[in-house]
Amino acid sequence: MLALLCLLLLLFKGQCGVSITPLAAVSVPKNGTFAEEGNKSYPQRIDLLPALCAVTLRVTNTSSQPVSTFKVGLFLPEVYTKRLLTVGSGSFSGGINWPGMAEGVHYGFATISSDNGHDSAMADLSWGLSSSQDRKGEADGRLLDWGYRAVHGSVVIGRLITDKYYGPAYGKILYSYFSGCSTGGRQGLREAQYDAASFDGMLIGAPAWDTKHLMPWISSVAYELLWGGGGGNGERRREEEVLDARAMGVLAAEVQRQCDAADGVVDGVISAPDLCQQVDLRGITCEGDPGRCISPRQAEVVMQIWGDWKVGKGNTTVYHGFSKGSEDQWAVYFGDKGTLRGFDFDYWRFWVMNQTDWDWRGNWGDGESVARESERVNPGQATADDFERMEGFKRKGGKIVMYHGLSDGILSPRSSMFFYNQMRAALNEKDVEGKDTRGWFRYFEVPGMQHCWFSNRYNAPWHFGGSGQATQLRLLPYLGVGLPALGDGWSVPGHLGDAEYDALVALVRWVEGGDDKPVERVVATAYDAGFKVYRTRPLCAWPERAVYRGAGDVNDASSWECA
């Protein structure tokens, strides 16, 4: 297999300054397993694979400056439907997302993903630092590869390799798709703005599209907790504070109590956080009783996190805060001092200041100066805010299904709605009901879902074939939660390949079936501890939302309608 791959690559060697080096080619039998040794971001062994060939390549492009170098992985299944699926990555990962790629091959896709041009764990940003001025080009190259170049290069190379691998008997790829959540969602939107021809359909989850504002916002909240705000005068205003899991549990329970009924149904799911603007924290605010209360300092920061980050004399909104119901996840960023002092400032430390010894103490500016400096540096040109360039994707007939969990405490769902509205304005799509946009772009809010998958303690429906969701069920043993691997490794258990329950299948049907088969709704599922269906709920294309019919089991999708 490797010899055949080498012969194929000879066709591309040296073209336009691009060299491709085969690193590995492994045959995987039906129901086989695969893992890439040394992959720091995705080390897990994936199972239940169909028969396929797993290929790893290194690509170097000297015509792109700074030089672009990245690895790309391909799963080439025996059962192939002439479709290509590019799979995005998570966070700041430096490793091929083989687990995410595994979902697509079950549908008959050839799947590809890249290592984003570096080798690192997901929460490691130090690879964006240059060790000296003469090595700065290498660091800039890695950032640009992470920002957009590695994905684009992978699509180009992946299409060529896939067509050559399957040969004339299959013909060329008929349809090209993208699937990704978080950073993966950003990668898809960024590529659509860079090259509208790359994809015919995109499944975009909780996109971290606004890197240059998201990361400074996280740092600003961390600064408030550690230093008490004040903005760069070198004097601590208050004692250090954290938003640990215990305190956030108290907060989350109170928010649930006050906001659950905002949609007219008390069912353990905050379905309309936008209708629960005023939450009274006085009943859970006190000193010295962390098992029952949050402190007054914590309460102040909570209000800051719920609010939008506004800067300057014009009170300009730079980033949107989290929604009510997301509190259970806040501890990821703000739950301990090590994270507050480390990861929360690493974007600034390594990517903006390029100084390993940069210290946030006394060196953090006011909100406007911080935001403008991040915009000026724009590390990796990663932010997908060239809204006008979505026109090209629209004109070619591309289709997008984008979704975001309303209980996401990693990336604000309000940022996705902001993207949607900014794009509509840039494309002059003014219809108040969004009908002009809905012809090619459908946005779904997922009540109760956290970041990309799973739900909070109230177990809202979250599984609908979103990017990586089936994979997470197979990887449960790696999470240390005492659960075995569950599911089939793709689609939705009990509804494999069913467009009513699987958003990827619904997207494919829309792209290939024409405008008479748009994605109007998808049913989401939640499971109990025994992996039995606990409840189902329809997800509705914005501006519609699921509304209880007034009769029937609130845990059954048939009792709800999109309106």
Coordinates of C-alpha atoms in Angstrom, one line a residue:
M1 CA 0.0 0.0 0.0
L2 CA 2.8 2.4 0.9
A3 CA 4.5 1.6 -2.4
L4 CA 1.4 2.4 -4.4
L5 CA 1.0 5.7 -2.5
C6 CA 4.6 6.7 -3.3
L7 CA 3.9 6.1 -7.0
L8 CA 0.8 8.3 -6.8
L9 CA 2.7 11.1 -5.0
L10 CA 5.4 11.2 -7.7
L11 CA 2.7 12.8 -9.9
F12 CA 2.7 15.8 -7.5
K13 CA 6.3 16.0 -6.4
G14 CA 7.7 19.5 -6.7
Q15 CA 4.7 21.1 -8.4
C16 CA 4.4 24.8 -7.5
G17 CA 6.9 24.4 -4.8
V18 CA 4.9 21.7 -3.0
S19 CA 6.5 18.4 -1.9
I20 CA 4.5 15.5 -0.4
T21 CA 6.2 12.9 1.7
P22 CA 4.4 9.6 2.5
L23 CA 4.8 8.8 6.2
A24 CA 2.5 5.8 6.7
A25 CA -0.1 3.7 5.0
V26 CA -2.0 1.1 7.1
S27 CA -4.7 -1.3 6.0
V28 CA -7.5 -1.6 8.6
P29 CA -9.9 -4.5 8.4
K30 CA -13.6 -4.4 9.0
N31 CA -14.4 -3.7 12.7
G32 CA -10.7 -2.8 13.1
T33 CA -9.0 -0.2 15.2
F34 CA -6.5 2.6 14.6
A35 CA -4.4 5.0 16.5
E36 CA -1.5 7.3 15.6
E37 CA 1.4 6.8 18.0
G38 CA 2.7 10.1 19.4
N39 CA -0.3 12.2 18.6
K40 CA -0.5 14.6 21.5
S41 CA -4.0 16.0 20.7
Y42 CA -5.8 12.8 19.6
P43 CA -4.0 9.8 21.1
Q44 CA -7.1 7.7 21.5
R45 CA -7.5 4.3 19.7
I46 CA -10.7 4.3 17.7
D47 CA -12.6 1.2 17.0
L48 CA -15.5 -0.3 14.9
L49 CA -13.9 1.0 11.8
P50 CA -15.0 -0.3 8.4
A51 CA -12.3 -1.7 6.1
L52 CA -10.1 1.2 4.9
C53 CA -6.6 2.5 4.3
A54 CA -5.2 5.0 6.7
V55 CA -2.7 7.3 5.1
T56 CA -0.4 9.9 6.7
L57 CA 1.5 12.5 4.6
R58 CA 3.8 15.4 5.2
V59 CA 3.2 18.5 3.0
T60 CA 5.7 21.3 2.5
N61 CA 4.9 24.4 0.4
T62 CA 7.9 26.6 -0.2
S63 CA 6.0 28.9 -2.5
S64 CA 4.0 30.1 0.5
Q65 CA 5.9 32.4 2.7
P66 CA 6.6 31.9 5.5
V67 CA 7.0 28.2 4.5
S68 CA 4.0 26.0 5.2
T69 CA 4.5 22.6 6.6
F70 CA 1.9 20.3 7.9
K71 CA 0.7 16.7 8.1
V72 CA -2.5 15.4 6.6
G73 CA -4.3 12.2 7.4
L74 CA -6.7 10.3 5.1
F75 CA -9.1 7.5 5.7
L76 CA -9.9 5.8 2.4
P77 CA -12.7 3.3 2.9
E78 CA -13.4 0.3 0.7
V79 CA -17.1 1.3 0.5
Y80 CA -16.8 4.7 -1.1
T81 CA -19.6 7.0 -2.3
K82 CA -17.5 9.6 -4.2
R83 CA -17.8 12.0 -1.4
L84 CA -15.0 13.8 0.5
L85 CA -15.4 14.9 4.1
T86 CA -12.8 17.3 5.6
V87 CA -12.9 17.2 9.5
G88 CA -11.9 20.1 11.7
S89 CA -9.9 20.1 14.9
G90 CA -10.4 21.3 18.4
S91 CA -8.9 24.1 20.5
F92 CA -5.2 24.7 19.6
S93 CA -4.5 21.1 18.8
G94 CA -1.5 20.0 16.9
G95 CA -2.4 16.5 15.7
I96 CA -4.5 14.8 13.1
N97 CA -8.1 14.3 14.2
W98 CA -8.4 10.6 13.4
P99 CA -11.3 10.1 15.9
G100 CA -13.3 12.7 14.2
M101 CA -12.5 11.3 10.7
A102 CA -13.7 7.9 11.8
E103 CA -17.4 9.0 11.8
G104 CA -17.4 9.9 8.1
V105 CA -16.1 6.7 6.7
H106 CA -19.2 4.8 8.0
Y107 CA -21.3 7.0 5.6
G108 CA -19.0 6.2 2.7
F109 CA -17.0 9.4 2.8
A110 CA -13.2 9.5 2.2
T111 CA -12.2 11.7 5.2
I112 CA -9.2 14.0 5.7
S113 CA -7.9 16.2 8.5
S114 CA -4.6 17.9 9.3
D115 CA -2.3 18.5 12.3
N116 CA -2.6 22.3 11.7
G117 CA 1.2 22.6 11.1
H118 CA 2.5 21.8 14.6
D119 CA 2.7 19.1 17.3
S120 CA 1.1 19.9 20.6
A121 CA -1.6 19.1 23.1
M122 CA -4.9 20.9 22.7
A123 CA -4.4 23.6 25.4
D124 CA -0.8 24.3 24.5
L125 CA -0.2 27.6 22.8
S126 CA 3.6 27.8 23.2
W127 CA 4.2 26.5 19.7
G128 CA 3.3 29.9 18.4
L129 CA 6.3 31.5 20.1
S130 CA 9.5 32.2 18.2
S131 CA 12.7 31.4 20.2
S132 CA 14.6 34.3 18.6
Q133 CA 14.0 36.9 15.9
D134 CA 15.7 34.8 13.2
R135 CA 13.2 32.0 13.9
K136 CA 10.2 34.3 13.9
G137 CA 9.3 33.2 10.3
E138 CA 8.9 29.6 11.5
A139 CA 6.5 30.7 14.3
D140 CA 4.6 32.9 12.0
G141 CA 4.3 30.0 9.5
R142 CA 2.9 27.7 12.2
L143 CA 0.4 30.3 13.2
L144 CA -0.7 30.8 9.6
D145 CA -1.0 27.0 9.1
W146 CA -3.2 26.8 12.2
G147 CA -5.1 29.8 11.2
Y148 CA -6.1 28.6 7.7
R149 CA -3.3 27.3 5.5
A150 CA -3.2 23.7 6.7
V151 CA -6.9 23.2 6.2
H152 CA -6.8 24.7 2.7
G153 CA -3.8 22.7 1.7
S154 CA -5.3 19.5 3.1
V155 CA -8.4 20.0 1.0
V156 CA -6.4 20.5 -2.2
I157 CA -4.1 17.5 -1.5
G158 CA -6.8 15.3 -0.1
R159 CA -8.9 15.8 -3.3
L160 CA -6.0 14.9 -5.6
I161 CA -4.9 11.9 -3.6
T162 CA -8.5 10.6 -3.2
D163 CA -9.2 10.8 -6.9
K164 CA -6.0 9.1 -7.8
Y165 CA -6.4 6.4 -5.2
Y166 CA -9.9 5.3 -6.4
G167 CA -9.0 5.8 -10.0
P168 CA -11.1 5.9 -13.2
A169 CA -13.4 3.1 -12.0
Y170 CA -15.0 5.5 -9.5
G171 CA -14.4 8.8 -11.3
K172 CA -13.8 12.1 -9.6
I173 CA -15.3 13.2 -6.3
L174 CA -18.9 14.3 -6.7
Y175 CA -19.4 16.3 -3.5
S176 CA -17.0 17.8 -0.9
Y177 CA -18.2 18.4 2.7
F178 CA -16.9 19.8 5.9
S179 CA -17.6 18.9 9.5
G180 CA -16.2 20.6 12.6
C181 CA -17.0 22.0 16.0
S182 CA -15.3 24.8 18.0
T183 CA -12.0 25.5 16.3
G184 CA -13.2 23.1 13.7
G185 CA -16.2 25.3 13.1
R186 CA -14.0 28.3 12.7
Q187 CA -11.8 26.4 10.2
G188 CA -14.8 25.6 8.0
L189 CA -16.0 29.2 7.9
R190 CA -12.5 30.5 7.4
E191 CA -12.0 28.2 4.4
A192 CA -15.3 29.1 2.9
Q193 CA -14.1 32.8 3.0
Y194 CA -10.7 31.9 1.6
D195 CA -11.8 29.5 -1.2
A196 CA -15.5 29.1 -1.9
A197 CA -14.9 26.1 -4.1
S198 CA -13.6 23.9 -1.3
F199 CA -16.9 22.6 0.0
D200 CA -20.5 22.0 -1.2
G201 CA -21.9 21.6 2.3
M202 CA -20.7 22.5 5.8
L203 CA -21.8 21.2 9.2
I204 CA -20.5 23.9 11.6
G205 CA -20.8 23.5 15.3
A206 CA -20.2 26.2 18.0
P207 CA -17.6 28.0 15.8
A208 CA -14.7 29.8 17.6
W209 CA -14.7 32.1 14.6
D210 CA -13.6 35.3 16.5
T211 CA -10.2 34.3 17.9
K212 CA -8.8 37.8 18.1
H213 CA -11.6 38.9 20.5
L214 CA -12.5 35.6 22.2
M215 CA -9.0 35.0 23.7
P216 CA -8.5 38.6 25.1
W217 CA -12.0 38.4 26.6
I218 CA -11.0 35.3 28.5
S219 CA -7.9 37.1 29.7
S220 CA -9.9 40.1 30.8
V221 CA -12.1 38.0 33.0
A222 CA -9.1 36.2 34.4
Y223 CA -7.5 39.6 35.2
E224 CA -10.6 40.7 37.0
L225 CA -10.5 37.5 39.1
L226 CA -6.8 37.6 39.9
W227 CA -6.1 41.3 40.2
G228 CA -9.5 42.9 40.7
G229 CA -9.4 44.9 37.5
G230 CA -8.0 48.4 37.3
G231 CA -6.2 48.0 34.0
G232 CA -2.4 48.0 34.2
N233 CA -1.5 50.2 37.2
G234 CA 0.5 47.5 38.8
E235 CA -1.6 47.5 42.0
R236 CA -3.9 44.7 43.0
R237 CA -7.3 46.1 43.8
R238 CA -8.7 42.9 45.4
E239 CA -7.8 39.4 46.6
E240 CA -7.6 36.6 44.1
E241 CA -10.8 34.7 43.4
V242 CA -11.8 31.7 41.3
L243 CA -15.0 30.4 39.8
D244 CA -14.6 26.8 40.9
A245 CA -16.9 23.9 40.1
R246 CA -18.5 23.9 43.6
A247 CA -19.5 27.6 43.4
M248 CA -20.6 27.4 39.8
G249 CA -22.8 24.4 40.8
V250 CA -24.6 26.6 43.3
L251 CA -24.9 29.3 40.7
A252 CA -26.1 26.9 38.0
A253 CA -28.9 25.5 40.3
E254 CA -30.2 29.0 41.1
V255 CA -30.2 30.0 37.4
Q256 CA -32.1 26.9 36.5
R257 CA -34.6 27.6 39.2
Q258 CA -35.2 31.2 37.9
C259 CA -34.9 30.6 34.2
D260 CA -36.4 27.1 33.4
A261 CA -39.9 28.4 33.0
A262 CA -39.0 31.3 30.7
D263 CA -40.2 29.3 27.6
G264 CA -43.5 28.4 29.4
V265 CA -42.5 24.8 30.3
V266 CA -40.7 23.6 33.5
D267 CA -38.8 20.6 32.2
G268 CA -35.2 21.0 33.4
V269 CA -34.1 22.7 30.2
I270 CA -33.4 26.4 29.8
S271 CA -34.7 26.7 26.3
A272 CA -35.0 30.5 26.1
P273 CA -32.1 32.2 28.0
D274 CA -32.7 35.3 26.0
L275 CA -36.1 35.6 27.9
C276 CA -34.4 35.4 31.3
Q277 CA -32.4 38.6 31.4
Q278 CA -32.8 39.4 35.1
V279 CA -31.4 36.8 37.5
D280 CA -31.5 37.8 41.2
L281 CA -28.3 36.5 42.9
R282 CA -29.0 38.0 46.3
G283 CA -30.4 34.7 47.7
I284 CA -27.2 32.8 47.0
T285 CA -24.7 35.6 47.8
C286 CA -22.9 35.5 51.1
E287 CA -19.4 35.2 52.7
G288 CA -17.9 32.1 54.2
D289 CA -20.3 29.4 53.0
P290 CA -19.1 28.2 49.6
G291 CA -21.3 25.1 49.7
R292 CA -24.4 27.2 49.7
C293 CA -23.4 30.6 48.4
I294 CA -21.2 32.5 46.0
S295 CA -19.2 35.4 47.3
P296 CA -20.0 39.0 46.5
R297 CA -16.8 39.2 44.4
Q298 CA -17.9 36.1 42.5
A299 CA -21.3 37.6 42.0
E300 CA -19.7 40.7 40.4
V301 CA -17.7 38.6 38.0
V302 CA -20.7 36.5 37.1
M303 CA -22.5 39.6 36.0
Q304 CA -19.5 40.6 33.9
I305 CA -19.4 37.2 32.2
W306 CA -23.1 37.3 31.4
G307 CA -22.7 40.7 29.9
D308 CA -21.1 41.7 26.7
W309 CA -17.4 42.9 26.7
K310 CA -17.7 46.6 25.8
V311 CA -14.7 48.9 25.4
G312 CA -13.9 52.5 24.7
K313 CA -15.8 55.7 24.9
G314 CA -18.3 54.4 22.4
N315 CA -19.0 51.4 24.6
T316 CA -18.3 49.2 21.6
T317 CA -19.2 45.5 22.0
V318 CA -16.1 43.4 21.3
Y319 CA -17.2 40.0 22.4
H320 CA -20.5 38.5 23.7
G321 CA -20.7 36.9 27.1
F322 CA -22.1 33.6 28.1
S323 CA -25.8 32.8 28.2
K324 CA -27.8 31.8 31.3
G325 CA -27.6 28.1 31.8
S326 CA -23.9 27.8 30.8
E327 CA -22.4 28.1 34.3
D328 CA -21.6 24.5 34.8
Q329 CA -18.7 24.8 32.2
W330 CA -17.2 28.1 33.4
A331 CA -14.7 26.3 35.7
V332 CA -12.9 25.2 32.5
Y333 CA -11.5 28.7 32.1
F334 CA -11.9 30.2 35.5
G335 CA -12.0 27.3 38.0
D336 CA -8.4 27.3 39.4
K337 CA -5.5 29.8 39.7
G338 CA -3.2 27.7 37.6
T339 CA -5.5 28.0 34.6
L340 CA -6.2 31.7 35.3
R341 CA -2.5 32.5 35.4
G342 CA -1.5 30.1 32.6
F343 CA -3.8 29.2 29.7
D344 CA -6.1 32.2 30.1
F345 CA -3.1 34.5 29.3
D346 CA -1.1 32.2 27.0
Y347 CA -2.6 33.7 23.8
W348 CA -1.3 37.1 24.9
R349 CA 1.9 35.8 26.3
F350 CA 3.0 33.6 23.3
W351 CA 1.0 34.9 20.3
V352 CA 0.7 38.7 20.9
M353 CA 3.7 39.6 23.0
N354 CA 6.0 36.7 21.9
Q355 CA 7.5 36.7 25.4
T356 CA 7.7 33.6 27.6
D357 CA 8.4 35.7 30.7
W358 CA 5.5 38.2 30.0
D359 CA 3.6 38.7 33.3
W360 CA 0.0 39.8 33.5
R361 CA 0.6 41.5 36.8
G362 CA 0.5 45.2 36.1
N363 CA 0.9 44.7 32.4
W364 CA -2.7 44.3 31.3
G365 CA -4.1 47.4 29.6
D366 CA -7.6 48.8 29.5
G367 CA -10.2 46.9 27.4
E368 CA -9.9 49.1 24.3
S369 CA -6.1 48.9 24.1
V370 CA -6.1 45.2 24.6
A371 CA -8.8 44.6 21.9
R372 CA -7.1 46.9 19.4
E373 CA -3.6 45.3 19.9
S374 CA -5.1 41.8 19.3
E375 CA -6.8 43.1 16.2
R376 CA -3.5 44.6 15.0
V377 CA -1.4 41.4 15.5
N378 CA -4.3 39.1 14.4
P379 CA -2.2 35.9 15.1
G380 CA -2.5 33.4 12.2
Q381 CA -5.1 35.5 10.5
A382 CA -7.4 33.0 12.0
T383 CA -10.6 35.0 12.6
A384 CA -13.3 34.3 10.1
D385 CA -14.8 37.8 9.9
D386 CA -14.6 38.5 6.2
F387 CA -18.3 38.2 6.0
E388 CA -18.7 39.6 2.5
R389 CA -16.7 36.6 1.1
M390 CA -19.4 34.2 2.2
E391 CA -21.1 35.5 -1.0
G392 CA -18.9 33.2 -3.1
F393 CA -20.0 30.1 -1.2
K394 CA -23.6 31.2 -1.5
R395 CA -23.4 31.9 -5.2
K396 CA -21.9 28.5 -6.0
G397 CA -24.9 26.8 -4.3
G398 CA -23.2 25.8 -1.1
K399 CA -25.2 24.9 2.0
I400 CA -24.5 25.4 5.7
V401 CA -26.0 23.9 8.8
M402 CA -24.6 25.7 11.8
Y403 CA -25.6 24.9 15.4
H404 CA -24.6 26.0 18.9
G405 CA -25.5 24.7 22.4
L406 CA -27.3 27.3 24.5
S407 CA -25.5 25.9 27.7
D408 CA -22.1 26.3 26.1
G409 CA -19.7 27.7 28.7
I410 CA -16.6 27.5 26.4
L411 CA -17.8 29.6 23.5
S412 CA -20.8 31.9 23.7
P413 CA -23.8 31.0 21.6
R414 CA -24.4 34.7 21.2
S415 CA -21.2 34.9 19.1
S416 CA -22.8 32.5 16.6
M417 CA -25.9 34.6 16.3
F418 CA -23.7 37.6 15.9
F419 CA -21.8 35.9 13.1
Y420 CA -25.1 35.0 11.4
N421 CA -26.5 38.6 11.7
Q422 CA -23.2 40.2 10.6
M423 CA -23.0 37.9 7.6
R424 CA -26.6 38.7 6.6
A425 CA -26.0 42.4 6.8
A426 CA -22.8 42.1 4.8
L427 CA -24.6 40.2 2.1
N428 CA -27.6 42.6 2.2
E429 CA -30.0 39.9 3.2
K430 CA -32.6 42.1 4.9
D431 CA -35.7 39.9 5.1
V432 CA -36.7 40.1 8.8
E433 CA -37.8 36.4 8.8
G434 CA -34.4 35.4 7.3
K435 CA -36.0 33.7 4.3
D436 CA -33.3 34.9 2.0
T437 CA -30.6 33.4 4.2
R438 CA -32.5 30.2 5.0
G439 CA -32.3 29.3 1.4
W440 CA -28.6 28.4 1.9
F441 CA -27.7 28.8 5.6
R442 CA -29.7 27.3 8.5
Y443 CA -28.8 28.1 12.1
F444 CA -30.0 25.8 15.0
E445 CA -29.8 26.6 18.7
V446 CA -29.6 23.5 21.0
P447 CA -31.1 24.2 24.4
G448 CA -29.2 22.5 27.3
M449 CA -26.3 21.3 25.2
Q450 CA -22.8 22.3 26.4
H451 CA -19.8 22.8 24.1
C452 CA -20.2 20.7 21.0
W453 CA -21.7 17.7 22.8
F454 CA -23.2 16.4 26.0
S455 CA -25.5 18.3 28.3
N456 CA -25.4 19.8 31.8
R457 CA -26.6 18.0 34.9
Y458 CA -30.2 18.2 33.6
N459 CA -29.6 16.0 30.6
A460 CA -31.1 17.9 27.8
P461 CA -31.2 16.3 24.3
W462 CA -27.8 16.8 22.7
H463 CA -27.1 14.0 20.2
F464 CA -28.2 14.7 16.6
G465 CA -25.2 13.6 14.5
G466 CA -23.2 16.8 15.2
S467 CA -19.5 16.8 14.5
G468 CA -17.7 14.5 16.9
Q469 CA -20.8 13.5 18.9
A470 CA -20.8 9.8 18.0
T471 CA -17.0 9.7 18.6
Q472 CA -17.4 11.1 22.1
L473 CA -19.7 8.1 23.0
R474 CA -17.0 5.7 21.8
L475 CA -14.3 7.6 23.7
L476 CA -16.1 7.6 27.1
P477 CA -13.5 5.2 28.7
Y478 CA -10.9 7.9 28.1
L479 CA -12.9 10.5 30.0
G480 CA -12.5 8.7 33.3
V481 CA -16.3 8.8 34.1
G482 CA -16.6 5.1 34.6
L483 CA -18.7 4.5 31.5
P484 CA -17.9 2.0 28.6
A485 CA -17.7 2.9 25.0
L486 CA -21.3 3.4 23.7
G487 CA -22.9 3.7 20.3
D488 CA -21.8 2.7 16.8
G489 CA -19.1 5.2 16.2
W490 CA -21.2 7.2 13.7
S491 CA -24.7 8.8 13.3
V492 CA -27.3 8.4 16.1
P493 CA -27.9 5.1 17.9
G494 CA -31.2 3.6 16.7
H495 CA -31.4 6.0 13.8
L496 CA -28.3 5.3 11.8
G497 CA -28.2 7.4 8.6
D498 CA -31.7 8.8 9.3
A499 CA -32.0 12.5 8.2
E500 CA -34.6 13.1 10.8
Y501 CA -32.1 12.5 13.6
D502 CA -28.8 13.0 11.9
A503 CA -27.7 16.5 10.9
L504 CA -25.0 15.4 8.5
V505 CA -27.3 13.2 6.6
A506 CA -29.9 16.0 6.5
L507 CA -27.2 18.3 5.1
V508 CA -26.2 15.8 2.4
R509 CA -29.9 15.4 1.4
W510 CA -30.2 19.2 1.2
V511 CA -27.0 19.6 -0.9
E512 CA -27.7 16.7 -3.3
G513 CA -31.5 16.8 -3.3
G514 CA -31.9 20.4 -4.1
D515 CA -33.7 23.3 -2.6
D516 CA -36.9 21.3 -2.1
K517 CA -35.2 19.4 0.7
P518 CA -33.9 22.0 3.2
V519 CA -33.1 21.2 6.8
E520 CA -36.1 22.4 8.7
R521 CA -35.6 20.4 11.9
V522 CA -33.5 17.7 13.4
V523 CA -34.5 15.6 16.4
A524 CA -31.9 15.6 19.3
T525 CA -31.7 12.7 21.8
A526 CA -30.5 12.4 25.4
Y527 CA -29.8 9.1 27.2
D528 CA -30.1 7.8 30.7
A529 CA -27.4 6.1 32.7
G530 CA -28.3 2.8 31.1
F531 CA -27.9 4.3 27.6
K532 CA -31.7 4.2 27.0
V533 CA -33.4 7.1 25.3
Y534 CA -34.3 9.6 28.1
R535 CA -35.8 12.2 26.0
T536 CA -36.0 13.7 22.5
R537 CA -36.6 17.2 21.3
P538 CA -36.8 18.8 17.9
L539 CA -34.2 21.4 17.0
C540 CA -35.6 24.2 14.8
A541 CA -34.0 26.4 12.1
W542 CA -33.8 30.0 13.4
P543 CA -35.9 32.0 13.8
E544 CA -38.2 29.2 14.8
R545 CA -37.8 27.4 18.1
A546 CA -39.4 24.3 19.6
V547 CA -42.7 25.1 21.3
Y548 CA -44.6 22.7 23.5
R549 CA -48.0 21.7 22.0
G550 CA -49.6 21.9 25.4
A551 CA -50.3 18.2 25.8
G552 CA -48.2 15.0 25.8
D553 CA -45.0 13.9 27.3
V554 CA -42.5 16.9 27.5
N555 CA -39.7 14.4 27.0
D556 CA -41.0 13.2 23.6
A557 CA -40.2 15.1 20.4
S558 CA -43.8 14.5 19.2
S559 CA -45.1 16.8 21.9
W560 CA -43.2 19.8 20.4
E561 CA -43.4 21.7 17.1
C562 CA -41.2 24.3 15.4
A563 CA -42.9 27.7 15.4

